[in-house]
Amino acid sequence: MPYISVTALSHPGLRREHNEDSLVVGPWTLCGTVTENPQTMAFPLGRPLVVAVADGIGGQPAGEVASSLVVRRLALFGPALDGEEAVRDALGMCNHAVYAAADRAPELSTMGTTVAGVVILEKELLVFNVGDSRVIEVGPAGDDDDGDPAGARAATDDTLHQVSVDDSPALPQGRRTTSIITQALGGAPAFSAITPHVSASSLTPGTRMLVCSDGLTDPVLDDEIDDILRAHDGGRAVFELWKAAMAAGGPDNVTIALVSVTG
């Protein structure tokens, strides 16, 4: 029987006082907590399954409130997310909800969050994001033909392919990351509409998707992420990705979800 496995971990990193990331996997949410041990869940393929990471905007109030509000709504909307338009509508409602919550409590003013994720349907994969959290298509795990997981590879043989769209300004030459984002859910004093990035593709057995906050992709180079995901799958892969972020200084909250479709 075809099924979906999701392995996830969330951690504040080494420099932040608390975790402003939140995660949704189907009906299950994880908000602002610490899980140094990856957790794996399995779901039958068929009904829509949403997996998403929301990263509260740093330097503004209550990022953890905004991110948790969004993932909890996505968990409620999840079974109805049966197409691109449904996902766009859900993200629009999440944006309204963040602003409405901020309007009710002055201490929450300008709170905001990014969000990125996938919805897995029986025969289709929907990818969505607002902000700079990422969804990355990942090739199959396993050694290269020569037995070396980090061995030589052709330029066209990359494991990683980013399928989300970063809402960030163009980077100056020599820079690979920026903390600036051009849109988010909430994040401004007055309501601002969003234009979510949503795309659809055919779902194939063996698909692996990495959904993560920029606490992973900012400090850890793509080549290192690629090597880890070539060599490992499931809990070991997620744990090694987290270790790499910590070894790179753990400058931000890091949340990782590795999604695999089997059968």
mmCIF file of C-alpha atoms in Angstrom:
data_model
loop_
_atom_site.group_PDB
_atom_site.id
_atom_site.type_symbol
_atom_site.label_atom_id
_atom_site.label_comp_id
_atom_site.label_asym_id
_atom_site.label_seq_id
_atom_site.Cartn_x
_atom_site.Cartn_y
_atom_site.Cartn_z
ATOM 1 C CA MET A 1 0.000 0.000 0.000
ATOM 2 C CA PRO A 2 1.473 3.409 -0.951
ATOM 3 C CA TYR A 3 2.207 5.664 2.008
ATOM 4 C CA ILE A 4 3.892 8.923 2.995
ATOM 5 C CA SER A 5 6.511 9.106 5.724
ATOM 6 C CA VAL A 6 7.484 12.420 7.310
ATOM 7 C CA THR A 7 10.474 12.813 9.618
ATOM 8 C CA ALA A 8 10.777 16.136 11.422
ATOM 9 C CA LEU A 9 12.840 18.037 13.985
ATOM 10 C CA SER A 10 12.719 21.587 15.380
ATOM 11 C CA HIS A 11 15.380 23.312 17.475
ATOM 12 C CA PRO A 12 16.121 26.906 18.588
ATOM 13 C CA GLY A 13 19.745 26.766 17.446
ATOM 14 C CA LEU A 14 22.702 27.992 19.486
ATOM 15 C CA ARG A 15 22.182 31.767 19.497
ATOM 16 C CA ARG A 16 18.432 32.326 19.920
ATOM 17 C CA GLU A 17 16.744 32.410 23.316
ATOM 18 C CA HIS A 18 13.637 30.618 22.055
ATOM 19 C CA ASN A 19 12.205 28.891 19.005
ATOM 20 C CA GLU A 20 9.902 30.948 16.745
ATOM 21 C CA ASP A 21 9.486 28.141 14.173
ATOM 22 C CA SER A 22 6.342 26.024 13.929
ATOM 23 C CA LEU A 23 5.562 22.870 11.970
ATOM 24 C CA VAL A 24 2.452 21.116 10.681
ATOM 25 C CA VAL A 25 2.309 17.502 9.504
ATOM 26 C CA GLY A 26 -1.272 16.547 8.673
ATOM 27 C CA PRO A 27 -3.335 17.092 11.847
ATOM 28 C CA TRP A 28 -0.203 17.291 14.035
ATOM 29 C CA THR A 29 1.482 20.598 14.929
ATOM 30 C CA LEU A 30 4.702 21.472 16.741
ATOM 31 C CA CYS A 31 4.985 25.079 17.857
ATOM 32 C CA GLY A 32 7.998 26.782 19.420
ATOM 33 C CA THR A 33 9.403 23.690 21.104
ATOM 34 C CA VAL A 34 12.589 21.616 20.968
ATOM 35 C CA THR A 35 12.944 18.141 19.426
ATOM 36 C CA GLU A 36 16.570 17.096 19.157
ATOM 37 C CA ASN A 37 15.439 13.571 18.241
ATOM 38 C CA PRO A 38 13.713 13.341 14.843
ATOM 39 C CA GLN A 39 10.111 12.124 14.940
ATOM 40 C CA THR A 40 8.712 9.989 12.105
ATOM 41 C CA MET A 41 5.057 9.669 11.137
ATOM 42 C CA ALA A 42 3.421 7.602 8.384
ATOM 43 C CA PHE A 43 0.198 8.345 6.508
ATOM 44 C CA PRO A 44 -1.687 6.465 3.776
ATOM 45 C CA LEU A 45 -1.535 8.061 0.339
ATOM 46 C CA GLY A 46 -4.904 9.377 -0.751
ATOM 47 C CA ARG A 47 -6.425 12.246 1.225
ATOM 48 C CA PRO A 48 -4.583 15.605 1.107
ATOM 49 C CA LEU A 49 -1.652 15.733 3.521
ATOM 50 C CA VAL A 50 -0.105 19.106 4.332
ATOM 51 C CA VAL A 51 3.478 19.408 5.604
ATOM 52 C CA ALA A 52 4.721 22.937 6.237
ATOM 53 C CA VAL A 53 7.214 25.023 8.213
ATOM 54 C CA ALA A 54 6.444 28.557 9.416
ATOM 55 C CA ASP A 55 9.319 30.771 10.580
ATOM 56 C CA GLY A 56 8.359 33.771 12.736
ATOM 57 C CA ILE A 57 9.961 37.007 11.586
ATOM 58 C CA GLY A 58 12.946 37.772 13.787
ATOM 59 C CA GLY A 59 13.403 41.239 15.236
ATOM 60 C CA GLN A 60 9.631 41.801 15.407
ATOM 61 C CA PRO A 61 7.231 40.871 18.212
ATOM 62 C CA ALA A 62 5.728 37.438 18.749
ATOM 63 C CA GLY A 63 7.076 35.539 15.774
ATOM 64 C CA GLU A 64 6.210 32.306 17.547
ATOM 65 C CA VAL A 65 2.581 33.439 17.907
ATOM 66 C CA ALA A 66 2.299 34.189 14.181
ATOM 67 C CA SER A 67 3.949 30.931 13.108
ATOM 68 C CA SER A 68 1.859 28.779 15.447
ATOM 69 C CA LEU A 69 -1.344 30.508 14.343
ATOM 70 C CA VAL A 70 -0.551 29.708 10.700
ATOM 71 C CA VAL A 71 0.336 26.038 11.127
ATOM 72 C CA ARG A 72 -2.713 25.387 13.306
ATOM 73 C CA ARG A 73 -4.953 26.826 10.616
ATOM 74 C CA LEU A 74 -3.213 24.804 7.928
ATOM 75 C CA ALA A 75 -3.820 21.680 10.028
ATOM 76 C CA LEU A 76 -7.539 22.532 10.060
ATOM 77 C CA PHE A 77 -7.629 23.392 6.355
ATOM 78 C CA GLY A 78 -5.507 20.367 5.380
ATOM 79 C CA PRO A 79 -8.209 17.857 4.304
ATOM 80 C CA ALA A 80 -9.738 20.491 1.969
ATOM 81 C CA LEU A 81 -6.476 21.461 0.238
ATOM 82 C CA ASP A 82 -7.271 19.580 -2.964
ATOM 83 C CA GLY A 83 -5.812 21.975 -5.539
ATOM 84 C CA GLU A 84 -3.751 25.102 -6.193
ATOM 85 C CA GLU A 85 -6.645 27.526 -5.699
ATOM 86 C CA ALA A 86 -7.576 25.940 -2.368
ATOM 87 C CA VAL A 87 -3.993 26.400 -1.156
ATOM 88 C CA ARG A 88 -3.920 30.053 -2.260
ATOM 89 C CA ASP A 89 -7.225 30.693 -0.490
ATOM 90 C CA ALA A 90 -5.974 29.008 2.696
ATOM 91 C CA LEU A 91 -2.796 31.097 2.744
ATOM 92 C CA GLY A 92 -4.836 34.247 2.186
ATOM 93 C CA MET A 93 -7.024 33.337 5.169
ATOM 94 C CA CYS A 94 -3.905 32.684 7.259
ATOM 95 C CA ASN A 95 -2.610 36.140 6.350
ATOM 96 C CA HIS A 96 -5.905 37.751 7.398
ATOM 97 C CA ALA A 97 -5.831 35.748 10.648
ATOM 98 C CA VAL A 98 -2.330 36.989 11.567
ATOM 99 C CA TYR A 99 -3.330 40.621 11.018
ATOM 100 C CA ALA A 100 -6.605 40.134 12.905
ATOM 101 C CA ALA A 101 -4.791 38.658 15.906
ATOM 102 C CA ALA A 102 -2.309 41.564 15.878
ATOM 103 C CA ASP A 103 -5.160 44.082 15.731
ATOM 104 C CA ARG A 104 -6.712 42.569 18.877
ATOM 105 C CA ALA A 105 -3.526 42.840 20.957
ATOM 106 C CA PRO A 106 -1.158 45.831 20.669
ATOM 107 C CA GLU A 107 1.796 43.742 21.876
ATOM 108 C CA LEU A 108 1.418 41.580 18.764
ATOM 109 C CA SER A 109 1.523 44.495 16.303
ATOM 110 C CA THR A 110 3.723 43.796 13.216
ATOM 111 C CA MET A 111 4.137 40.110 14.103
ATOM 112 C CA GLY A 112 4.604 37.973 11.009
ATOM 113 C CA THR A 113 5.874 34.700 9.638
ATOM 114 C CA THR A 114 7.057 32.976 6.515
ATOM 115 C CA VAL A 115 5.595 29.633 5.463
ATOM 116 C CA ALA A 116 6.641 26.911 3.028
ATOM 117 C CA GLY A 117 5.343 23.433 2.447
ATOM 118 C CA VAL A 118 3.769 20.747 0.338
ATOM 119 C CA VAL A 119 0.362 19.158 -0.018
ATOM 120 C CA ILE A 120 0.512 15.543 -1.142
ATOM 121 C CA LEU A 121 -2.502 14.318 -3.088
ATOM 122 C CA GLU A 122 -3.093 10.859 -4.500
ATOM 123 C CA LYS A 123 -1.515 11.696 -7.878
ATOM 124 C CA GLU A 124 -0.296 15.265 -7.494
ATOM 125 C CA LEU A 125 2.181 17.291 -5.451
ATOM 126 C CA LEU A 126 1.420 20.914 -4.557
ATOM 127 C CA VAL A 127 4.291 23.165 -3.434
ATOM 128 C CA PHE A 128 3.691 26.546 -1.778
ATOM 129 C CA ASN A 129 5.531 29.316 0.030
ATOM 130 C CA VAL A 130 5.435 32.913 1.169
ATOM 131 C CA GLY A 131 8.793 34.300 2.324
ATOM 132 C CA ASP A 132 12.140 32.537 2.355
ATOM 133 C CA SER A 133 11.506 29.191 4.036
ATOM 134 C CA ARG A 134 12.151 26.513 1.449
ATOM 135 C CA VAL A 135 10.875 23.418 -0.275
ATOM 136 C CA ILE A 136 13.590 21.383 -1.972
ATOM 137 C CA GLU A 137 13.108 18.346 -4.188
ATOM 138 C CA VAL A 138 15.572 15.649 -3.149
ATOM 139 C CA GLY A 139 16.857 12.712 -5.169
ATOM 140 C CA PRO A 140 16.940 9.155 -3.800
ATOM 141 C CA ALA A 141 19.267 8.275 -0.931
ATOM 142 C CA GLY A 142 22.119 5.854 -1.500
ATOM 143 C CA ASP A 143 25.771 5.730 -2.445
ATOM 144 C CA ASP A 144 27.052 6.876 -5.802
ATOM 145 C CA ASP A 145 28.050 4.102 -8.223
ATOM 146 C CA ASP A 146 31.590 4.091 -6.883
ATOM 147 C CA GLY A 147 30.345 3.574 -3.331
ATOM 148 C CA ASP A 148 31.302 7.060 -2.192
ATOM 149 C CA PRO A 149 28.273 9.077 -1.070
ATOM 150 C CA ALA A 150 30.242 12.282 -1.528
ATOM 151 C CA GLY A 151 31.991 11.129 -4.698
ATOM 152 C CA ALA A 152 32.430 12.971 -7.954
ATOM 153 C CA ARG A 153 29.202 13.896 -9.704
ATOM 154 C CA ALA A 154 28.271 15.457 -13.001
ATOM 155 C CA ALA A 155 27.115 19.054 -12.891
ATOM 156 C CA THR A 156 23.686 17.906 -14.048
ATOM 157 C CA ASP A 157 23.447 15.188 -11.384
ATOM 158 C CA ASP A 158 22.573 17.316 -8.383
ATOM 159 C CA THR A 159 20.349 15.736 -5.776
ATOM 160 C CA LEU A 160 18.800 19.066 -4.742
ATOM 161 C CA HIS A 161 16.373 21.204 -6.707
ATOM 162 C CA GLN A 162 14.686 24.132 -4.964
ATOM 163 C CA VAL A 163 11.031 24.273 -5.983
ATOM 164 C CA SER A 164 9.883 27.105 -3.702
ATOM 165 C CA VAL A 165 10.486 30.749 -4.680
ATOM 166 C CA ASP A 166 12.442 32.937 -2.251
ATOM 167 C CA ASP A 167 10.729 36.248 -1.539
ATOM 168 C CA SER A 168 14.014 38.088 -1.154
ATOM 169 C CA PRO A 169 15.697 40.935 -3.057
ATOM 170 C CA ALA A 170 18.494 40.162 -5.490
ATOM 171 C CA LEU A 171 21.718 39.397 -3.638
ATOM 172 C CA PRO A 172 24.857 41.473 -4.134
ATOM 173 C CA GLN A 173 27.733 39.666 -5.796
ATOM 174 C CA GLY A 174 29.461 37.343 -3.349
ATOM 175 C CA ARG A 175 26.485 37.084 -0.967
ATOM 176 C CA ARG A 176 24.502 33.823 -0.700
ATOM 177 C CA THR A 177 21.957 34.738 1.984
ATOM 178 C CA THR A 178 19.973 37.717 3.250
ATOM 179 C CA SER A 179 17.645 38.315 6.191
ATOM 180 C CA ILE A 180 15.427 40.604 4.098
ATOM 181 C CA ILE A 181 12.118 39.254 2.782
ATOM 182 C CA THR A 182 9.736 40.981 0.384
ATOM 183 C CA GLN A 183 6.503 39.400 1.614
ATOM 184 C CA ALA A 184 5.240 37.461 4.612
ATOM 185 C CA LEU A 185 2.055 36.516 6.409
ATOM 186 C CA GLY A 186 1.497 39.576 8.589
ATOM 187 C CA GLY A 187 4.582 41.562 9.470
ATOM 188 C CA ALA A 188 3.354 45.101 8.740
ATOM 189 C CA PRO A 189 1.478 47.738 10.768
ATOM 190 C CA ALA A 190 -1.462 47.691 8.329
ATOM 191 C CA PHE A 191 -2.927 44.827 6.315
ATOM 192 C CA SER A 192 -0.984 43.859 3.188
ATOM 193 C CA ALA A 193 -2.227 41.245 0.723
ATOM 194 C CA ILE A 194 0.074 38.414 -0.353
ATOM 195 C CA THR A 195 0.750 36.647 -3.629
ATOM 196 C CA PRO A 196 1.571 33.056 -2.620
ATOM 197 C CA HIS A 197 3.820 30.927 -4.791
ATOM 198 C CA VAL A 198 1.906 27.719 -5.570
ATOM 199 C CA SER A 199 2.766 25.079 -8.155
ATOM 200 C CA ALA A 200 1.595 21.579 -9.027
ATOM 201 C CA SER A 201 3.369 18.544 -10.478
ATOM 202 C CA SER A 202 2.704 14.845 -10.902
ATOM 203 C CA LEU A 203 3.463 12.679 -7.886
ATOM 204 C CA THR A 204 5.751 9.717 -8.471
ATOM 205 C CA PRO A 205 6.795 6.899 -6.110
ATOM 206 C CA GLY A 206 10.159 7.593 -4.510
ATOM 207 C CA THR A 207 9.593 11.352 -4.321
ATOM 208 C CA ARG A 208 11.514 12.996 -1.456
ATOM 209 C CA MET A 209 10.938 16.613 -0.439
ATOM 210 C CA LEU A 210 12.827 18.669 2.137
ATOM 211 C CA VAL A 211 10.794 21.417 3.843
ATOM 212 C CA CYS A 212 12.847 23.677 6.108
ATOM 213 C CA SER A 213 13.362 27.087 7.641
ATOM 214 C CA ASP A 214 16.374 29.182 6.689
ATOM 215 C CA GLY A 215 18.083 28.113 9.909
ATOM 216 C CA LEU A 216 19.277 25.167 7.815
ATOM 217 C CA THR A 217 19.836 26.650 4.364
ATOM 218 C CA ASP A 218 21.551 29.885 5.453
ATOM 219 C CA PRO A 219 24.491 28.378 7.397
ATOM 220 C CA VAL A 220 24.814 25.018 5.587
ATOM 221 C CA LEU A 221 26.005 24.963 1.971
ATOM 222 C CA ASP A 222 23.915 23.179 -0.649
ATOM 223 C CA ASP A 223 26.742 20.726 -1.357
ATOM 224 C CA GLU A 224 26.778 19.564 2.273
ATOM 225 C CA ILE A 225 22.991 19.191 2.356
ATOM 226 C CA ASP A 226 23.257 17.286 -0.927
ATOM 227 C CA ASP A 227 25.899 14.906 0.427
ATOM 228 C CA ILE A 228 23.894 14.171 3.585
ATOM 229 C CA LEU A 229 20.723 13.414 1.647
ATOM 230 C CA ARG A 230 22.605 11.227 -0.827
ATOM 231 C CA ALA A 231 23.963 9.143 2.017
ATOM 232 C CA HIS A 232 20.996 9.010 4.414
ATOM 233 C CA ASP A 233 17.210 8.929 4.633
ATOM 234 C CA GLY A 234 14.580 9.307 7.343
ATOM 235 C CA GLY A 235 15.662 10.041 10.900
ATOM 236 C CA ARG A 236 19.381 9.711 10.193
ATOM 237 C CA ALA A 237 19.176 12.243 7.366
ATOM 238 C CA VAL A 238 17.271 14.795 9.451
ATOM 239 C CA PHE A 239 19.605 14.318 12.428
ATOM 240 C CA GLU A 240 22.701 14.806 10.249
ATOM 241 C CA LEU A 241 21.190 17.964 8.709
ATOM 242 C CA TRP A 242 20.530 19.344 12.198
ATOM 243 C CA LYS A 243 24.110 18.475 13.256
ATOM 244 C CA ALA A 244 25.439 20.317 10.210
ATOM 245 C CA ALA A 245 23.453 23.443 11.142
ATOM 246 C CA MET A 246 24.797 23.276 14.712
ATOM 247 C CA ALA A 247 28.361 22.726 13.461
ATOM 248 C CA ALA A 248 27.949 25.832 11.298
ATOM 249 C CA GLY A 249 27.212 27.867 14.430
ATOM 250 C CA GLY A 250 23.458 27.296 14.810
ATOM 251 C CA PRO A 251 22.768 30.995 14.186
ATOM 252 C CA ASP A 252 18.983 30.657 13.929
ATOM 253 C CA ASN A 253 16.049 28.426 14.747
ATOM 254 C CA VAL A 254 16.095 25.358 12.508
ATOM 255 C CA THR A 255 13.116 23.221 11.550
ATOM 256 C CA ILE A 256 13.380 20.336 9.109
ATOM 257 C CA ALA A 257 10.785 17.976 7.634
ATOM 258 C CA LEU A 258 11.822 15.236 5.205
ATOM 259 C CA VAL A 259 8.880 13.853 3.224
ATOM 260 C CA SER A 260 9.107 10.510 1.381
ATOM 261 C CA VAL A 261 6.510 8.841 -0.831
ATOM 262 C CA THR A 262 6.807 5.056 -0.916
ATOM 263 C CA GLY A 263 5.079 2.556 -3.171
#
